[in-house]
């Protein structure tokens, strides 16, 4: 129940982990862990729609040992985008939509970021590739129609006047390499869509951090039950993040 000491107990376990040399990343909702973060000299990040979180990995983190774009990493980008545009009035992406979006993401990384391997793409970069596919006269009509539809669903996240453009379509100045990070979701928790996207962006950023920083890490989410049992696309995304994180010595609590 609320007030039974879950957050306090978890904070004590995190302190124990930090003392033994682990890193920790906390996702808070109500400033329970702000004093702990300040005490340990960590970085406290209040998340709102003006906080730019660029969650997509640079090209150098998207390739496998053979230097080819990693299919599972591309699929995770597709899952993230699906989380963003999920609408209870519309079905989740079908296989054709997933395939077309995956091809747009692959084209974007290959054509635009292979020569800039340390630069993170923005959501608008993927949307631009969808727009190119929508006007490609050599493509099948169904593919052009699907590309136009997906581009339209991304408009509110990419257009300058879009409600979520500052959040996902602006280069991020945040650093994720500290030993203790706390993301505070209090300002976005009242809006289910905003909270869902914020959580997905944080999960993706943390998973990408894991690849670039070799350190055993605790990743702790307060009230995580709110993200489960309601949306198949969200659950698939969280499962993909967990599968990626566990390969890099990150324990998810």
Short mmCIF file of N, CA, C and O in Angstrom, two decimals, residues 24-105:
data_model
loop_
_atom_site.label_atom_id
_atom_site.label_comp_id
_atom_site.label_asym_id
_atom_site.label_seq_id
_atom_site.Cartn_x
_atom_site.Cartn_y
_atom_site.Cartn_z
N UNK A 24 23.64 3.29 -10.47
CA UNK A 24 22.19 3.19 -10.28
C UNK A 24 21.48 4.25 -11.10
O UNK A 24 21.95 5.39 -11.20
N UNK A 25 20.36 3.85 -11.69
CA UNK A 25 19.48 4.76 -12.43
C UNK A 25 18.08 4.57 -11.86
O UNK A 25 17.55 3.45 -11.87
N UNK A 26 17.50 5.65 -11.38
CA UNK A 26 16.21 5.59 -10.71
C UNK A 26 15.17 6.36 -11.51
O UNK A 26 15.44 7.45 -11.98
N UNK A 27 13.98 5.78 -11.65
CA UNK A 27 12.85 6.48 -12.27
C UNK A 27 11.83 6.72 -11.18
O UNK A 27 11.23 5.78 -10.65
N UNK A 28 11.65 7.99 -10.82
CA UNK A 28 10.85 8.37 -9.66
C UNK A 28 9.54 9.01 -10.11
O UNK A 28 9.43 9.49 -11.24
N UNK A 29 8.56 9.03 -9.22
CA UNK A 29 7.28 9.67 -9.50
C UNK A 29 6.75 10.24 -8.19
O UNK A 29 5.95 9.62 -7.52
N UNK A 30 7.27 11.41 -7.80
CA UNK A 30 6.86 12.00 -6.55
C UNK A 30 8.02 12.47 -5.70
O UNK A 30 7.86 12.75 -4.51
N UNK A 31 9.22 12.51 -6.27
CA UNK A 31 10.42 13.03 -5.61
C UNK A 31 10.83 12.21 -4.38
O UNK A 31 11.47 12.75 -3.47
N UNK A 32 10.50 10.93 -4.35
CA UNK A 32 10.89 10.10 -3.22
C UNK A 32 12.40 9.99 -3.11
O UNK A 32 12.95 9.90 -1.99
N UNK A 33 13.09 9.98 -4.24
CA UNK A 33 14.53 9.71 -4.25
C UNK A 33 15.37 10.95 -4.52
O UNK A 33 16.58 10.85 -4.70
N UNK A 34 14.76 12.14 -4.54
CA UNK A 34 15.54 13.36 -4.75
C UNK A 34 16.55 13.59 -3.62
O UNK A 34 17.72 13.90 -3.89
N UNK A 35 16.17 13.44 -2.33
CA UNK A 35 17.17 13.63 -1.26
C UNK A 35 18.32 12.62 -1.35
O UNK A 35 19.47 12.98 -1.13
N UNK A 36 17.99 11.38 -1.68
CA UNK A 36 19.03 10.36 -1.84
C UNK A 36 20.00 10.73 -2.95
O UNK A 36 21.22 10.62 -2.79
N UNK A 37 19.46 11.22 -4.06
CA UNK A 37 20.30 11.61 -5.20
C UNK A 37 21.23 12.76 -4.82
O UNK A 37 22.42 12.74 -5.15
N UNK A 38 20.68 13.75 -4.11
CA UNK A 38 21.51 14.88 -3.68
C UNK A 38 22.58 14.43 -2.69
O UNK A 38 23.74 14.85 -2.77
N UNK A 39 22.22 13.55 -1.77
CA UNK A 39 23.16 13.06 -0.75
C UNK A 39 24.36 12.37 -1.39
O UNK A 39 25.50 12.54 -0.96
N UNK A 40 24.10 11.62 -2.47
CA UNK A 40 25.15 10.83 -3.11
C UNK A 40 25.83 11.57 -4.25
O UNK A 40 26.64 10.98 -4.97
N UNK A 41 25.49 12.84 -4.44
CA UNK A 41 26.13 13.61 -5.51
C UNK A 41 25.71 13.19 -6.90
O UNK A 41 26.47 13.37 -7.87
N UNK A 42 24.50 12.64 -7.02
CA UNK A 42 24.02 12.19 -8.32
C UNK A 42 23.36 13.32 -9.11
O UNK A 42 23.33 14.47 -8.69
N UNK A 43 22.81 12.97 -10.26
CA UNK A 43 22.15 13.93 -11.15
C UNK A 43 20.65 13.69 -11.11
O UNK A 43 20.18 12.59 -11.43
N UNK A 44 19.89 14.72 -10.72
CA UNK A 44 18.44 14.64 -10.65
C UNK A 44 17.86 15.36 -11.85
O UNK A 44 18.13 16.54 -12.07
N UNK A 45 17.05 14.66 -12.66
CA UNK A 45 16.54 15.21 -13.91
C UNK A 45 15.02 15.28 -13.86
O UNK A 45 14.34 14.26 -14.01
N UNK A 46 14.44 16.48 -13.62
CA UNK A 46 12.98 16.62 -13.70
C UNK A 46 12.55 16.58 -15.17
O UNK A 46 12.99 17.39 -15.97
N UNK A 47 11.71 15.63 -15.51
CA UNK A 47 11.31 15.44 -16.91
C UNK A 47 9.98 16.14 -17.17
O UNK A 47 9.00 15.94 -16.45
N UNK A 48 9.95 16.98 -18.20
CA UNK A 48 8.69 17.55 -18.68
C UNK A 48 8.79 17.63 -20.21
O UNK A 48 9.77 17.16 -20.81
N UNK A 49 7.78 18.21 -20.84
CA UNK A 49 7.75 18.21 -22.30
C UNK A 49 8.79 19.14 -22.92
O UNK A 49 8.98 19.13 -24.13
N UNK A 50 9.44 19.96 -22.10
CA UNK A 50 10.53 20.79 -22.60
C UNK A 50 11.90 20.15 -22.38
O UNK A 50 12.92 20.73 -22.72
N UNK A 51 11.90 18.95 -21.78
CA UNK A 51 13.14 18.21 -21.56
C UNK A 51 13.42 17.36 -22.78
O UNK A 51 12.67 16.44 -23.08
N UNK A 52 14.47 17.68 -23.49
CA UNK A 52 14.79 16.91 -24.69
C UNK A 52 15.53 15.63 -24.30
O UNK A 52 16.61 15.67 -23.72
N UNK A 53 14.89 14.50 -24.59
CA UNK A 53 15.54 13.20 -24.39
C UNK A 53 15.65 12.54 -25.75
O UNK A 53 14.66 12.08 -26.32
N UNK A 54 16.84 12.55 -26.29
CA UNK A 54 17.05 11.93 -27.60
C UNK A 54 17.39 10.46 -27.37
O UNK A 54 18.52 10.11 -27.03
N UNK A 55 16.42 9.56 -27.52
CA UNK A 55 16.61 8.19 -27.06
C UNK A 55 17.26 7.24 -28.05
O UNK A 55 17.57 6.10 -27.70
N UNK A 56 17.49 7.69 -29.28
CA UNK A 56 17.96 6.77 -30.31
C UNK A 56 19.48 6.68 -30.30
O UNK A 56 20.17 7.69 -30.21
N UNK A 57 19.99 5.48 -30.41
CA UNK A 57 21.42 5.28 -30.39
C UNK A 57 22.10 5.77 -31.65
O UNK A 57 21.50 5.77 -32.73
N UNK A 58 23.36 6.22 -31.56
CA UNK A 58 24.10 6.60 -32.76
C UNK A 58 24.44 5.36 -33.59
O UNK A 58 24.35 4.22 -33.11
N UNK A 59 24.86 5.58 -34.80
CA UNK A 59 25.16 4.48 -35.72
C UNK A 59 26.16 3.50 -35.12
O UNK A 59 26.01 2.28 -35.25
N UNK A 60 27.17 4.02 -34.42
CA UNK A 60 28.23 3.15 -33.89
C UNK A 60 27.71 2.16 -32.87
O UNK A 60 28.33 1.11 -32.65
N UNK A 61 26.56 2.45 -32.24
CA UNK A 61 25.97 1.52 -31.27
C UNK A 61 24.88 0.66 -31.89
O UNK A 61 24.31 -0.19 -31.20
N UNK A 62 24.60 0.87 -33.17
CA UNK A 62 23.53 0.13 -33.84
C UNK A 62 24.05 -1.00 -34.71
O UNK A 62 23.28 -1.68 -35.37
N UNK A 63 25.36 -1.20 -34.74
CA UNK A 63 25.95 -2.22 -35.59
C UNK A 63 26.40 -3.42 -34.76
O UNK A 63 26.70 -3.29 -33.57
N UNK A 64 26.44 -4.58 -35.40
CA UNK A 64 26.88 -5.80 -34.72
C UNK A 64 28.38 -5.98 -34.88
O UNK A 64 29.08 -5.09 -35.40
N UNK A 65 28.87 -7.15 -34.46
CA UNK A 65 30.31 -7.40 -34.50
C UNK A 65 30.86 -7.39 -35.93
O UNK A 65 32.04 -7.12 -36.14
N UNK A 66 29.99 -7.68 -36.90
CA UNK A 66 30.42 -7.70 -38.30
C UNK A 66 30.33 -6.33 -38.95
O UNK A 66 30.63 -6.19 -40.14
N UNK A 67 29.90 -5.31 -38.20
CA UNK A 67 29.79 -3.97 -38.75
C UNK A 67 28.50 -3.72 -39.50
O UNK A 67 28.35 -2.68 -40.15
N UNK A 68 27.53 -4.65 -39.41
CA UNK A 68 26.24 -4.48 -40.06
C UNK A 68 25.22 -3.97 -39.05
O UNK A 68 25.32 -4.20 -37.85
N UNK A 69 24.21 -3.26 -39.55
CA UNK A 69 23.16 -2.79 -38.67
C UNK A 69 22.49 -3.97 -37.99
O UNK A 69 22.09 -4.95 -38.64
N UNK A 70 22.39 -3.90 -36.67
CA UNK A 70 21.85 -5.00 -35.87
C UNK A 70 20.32 -5.01 -35.96
O UNK A 70 19.65 -4.01 -35.67
N UNK A 71 19.77 -6.15 -36.37
CA UNK A 71 18.33 -6.25 -36.61
C UNK A 71 17.53 -6.01 -35.33
O UNK A 71 16.52 -5.30 -35.33
N UNK A 72 17.96 -6.58 -34.21
CA UNK A 72 17.22 -6.41 -32.96
C UNK A 72 17.23 -4.96 -32.50
O UNK A 72 16.23 -4.46 -31.99
N UNK A 73 18.34 -4.25 -32.72
CA UNK A 73 18.39 -2.84 -32.36
C UNK A 73 17.42 -2.02 -33.22
O UNK A 73 16.77 -1.09 -32.74
N UNK A 74 17.33 -2.36 -34.50
CA UNK A 74 16.38 -1.69 -35.39
C UNK A 74 14.94 -1.96 -34.96
O UNK A 74 14.09 -1.06 -34.95
N UNK A 75 14.66 -3.21 -34.58
CA UNK A 75 13.32 -3.56 -34.13
C UNK A 75 12.94 -2.79 -32.88
O UNK A 75 11.79 -2.42 -32.69
N UNK A 76 13.94 -2.53 -32.01
CA UNK A 76 13.65 -1.80 -30.79
C UNK A 76 13.27 -0.35 -31.09
O UNK A 76 12.41 0.23 -30.43
N UNK A 77 13.89 0.24 -32.11
CA UNK A 77 13.50 1.59 -32.54
C UNK A 77 12.06 1.58 -33.03
O UNK A 77 11.26 2.48 -32.71
N UNK A 78 11.70 0.55 -33.81
CA UNK A 78 10.33 0.43 -34.30
C UNK A 78 9.35 0.31 -33.13
O UNK A 78 8.29 0.94 -33.12
N UNK A 79 9.71 -0.49 -32.12
CA UNK A 79 8.84 -0.64 -30.95
C UNK A 79 8.66 0.68 -30.23
O UNK A 79 7.57 1.01 -29.76
N UNK A 80 9.75 1.46 -30.13
CA UNK A 80 9.64 2.76 -29.46
C UNK A 80 8.67 3.66 -30.21
O UNK A 80 7.81 4.32 -29.60
N UNK A 81 8.80 3.73 -31.53
CA UNK A 81 7.92 4.59 -32.32
C UNK A 81 6.47 4.13 -32.19
O UNK A 81 5.54 4.94 -32.10
N UNK A 82 6.27 2.82 -32.12
CA UNK A 82 4.91 2.30 -31.94
C UNK A 82 4.34 2.73 -30.60
O UNK A 82 3.16 3.05 -30.49
N UNK A 83 5.16 2.74 -29.56
CA UNK A 83 4.71 3.23 -28.26
C UNK A 83 4.25 4.68 -28.37
O UNK A 83 3.23 5.08 -27.80
N UNK A 84 4.99 5.48 -29.11
CA UNK A 84 4.65 6.90 -29.25
C UNK A 84 3.29 7.09 -29.90
O UNK A 84 2.48 7.92 -29.45
N UNK A 85 3.02 6.36 -30.96
CA UNK A 85 1.81 6.62 -31.76
C UNK A 85 0.66 5.71 -31.39
O UNK A 85 -0.41 5.79 -32.01
N UNK A 86 0.84 4.85 -30.39
CA UNK A 86 -0.25 3.94 -29.99
C UNK A 86 -1.49 4.74 -29.64
O UNK A 86 -1.43 5.76 -28.96
N UNK A 87 -2.64 4.29 -30.13
CA UNK A 87 -3.91 4.97 -29.93
C UNK A 87 -4.96 3.90 -29.70
O UNK A 87 -5.08 2.96 -30.49
N UNK A 88 -5.74 4.05 -28.62
CA UNK A 88 -6.72 3.01 -28.31
C UNK A 88 -7.78 2.87 -29.40
O UNK A 88 -8.45 1.84 -29.48
N UNK A 89 -7.90 3.87 -30.27
CA UNK A 89 -8.88 3.79 -31.35
C UNK A 89 -8.31 3.11 -32.60
O UNK A 89 -9.05 2.82 -33.53
N UNK A 90 -7.00 2.89 -32.60
CA UNK A 90 -6.35 2.28 -33.76
C UNK A 90 -5.66 1.00 -33.34
O UNK A 90 -5.19 0.88 -32.21
N UNK A 91 -5.57 0.01 -34.24
CA UNK A 91 -4.85 -1.22 -33.90
C UNK A 91 -3.35 -0.96 -33.83
O UNK A 91 -2.84 0.03 -34.37
N UNK A 92 -2.63 -1.85 -33.13
CA UNK A 92 -1.18 -1.77 -33.14
C UNK A 92 -0.66 -2.04 -34.54
O UNK A 92 -1.39 -2.54 -35.41
N UNK A 93 0.60 -1.71 -34.78
CA UNK A 93 1.17 -1.91 -36.12
C UNK A 93 1.01 -3.36 -36.56
O UNK A 93 1.26 -4.29 -35.79
N UNK A 94 0.59 -3.54 -37.82
CA UNK A 94 0.60 -4.89 -38.37
C UNK A 94 1.99 -5.18 -38.94
O UNK A 94 2.88 -4.32 -38.91
N UNK A 95 2.19 -6.40 -39.46
CA UNK A 95 3.51 -6.81 -39.91
C UNK A 95 4.01 -5.94 -41.07
O UNK A 95 5.20 -5.63 -41.16
N UNK A 96 3.11 -5.55 -41.97
CA UNK A 96 3.52 -4.72 -43.10
C UNK A 96 3.97 -3.33 -42.63
O UNK A 96 4.95 -2.79 -43.13
N UNK A 97 3.25 -2.77 -41.66
CA UNK A 97 3.65 -1.47 -41.13
C UNK A 97 4.99 -1.57 -40.39
O UNK A 97 5.84 -0.69 -40.54
N UNK A 98 5.16 -2.62 -39.60
CA UNK A 98 6.43 -2.82 -38.91
C UNK A 98 7.58 -2.95 -39.89
O UNK A 98 8.65 -2.38 -39.70
N UNK A 99 7.35 -3.71 -40.96
CA UNK A 99 8.40 -3.92 -41.95
C UNK A 99 8.75 -2.62 -42.66
O UNK A 99 9.94 -2.28 -42.82
N UNK A 100 7.75 -1.84 -43.05
CA UNK A 100 8.03 -0.60 -43.76
C UNK A 100 8.75 0.40 -42.86
O UNK A 100 9.70 1.05 -43.28
N UNK A 101 8.32 0.49 -41.61
CA UNK A 101 8.98 1.40 -40.68
C UNK A 101 10.41 0.96 -40.42
O UNK A 101 11.32 1.79 -40.35
N UNK A 102 10.62 -0.36 -40.29
CA UNK A 102 11.98 -0.87 -40.08
C UNK A 102 12.88 -0.54 -41.26
O UNK A 102 14.05 -0.20 -41.09
N UNK A 103 12.34 -0.61 -42.48
CA UNK A 103 13.13 -0.27 -43.65
C UNK A 103 13.46 1.22 -43.68
O UNK A 103 14.55 1.62 -44.11
N UNK A 104 12.51 2.06 -43.22
CA UNK A 104 12.78 3.50 -43.16
C UNK A 104 13.87 3.80 -42.12
O UNK A 104 14.77 4.61 -42.37
N UNK A 105 13.81 3.13 -40.98
CA UNK A 105 14.82 3.33 -39.93
C UNK A 105 16.19 2.87 -40.43
O UNK A 105 17.20 3.56 -40.25
#
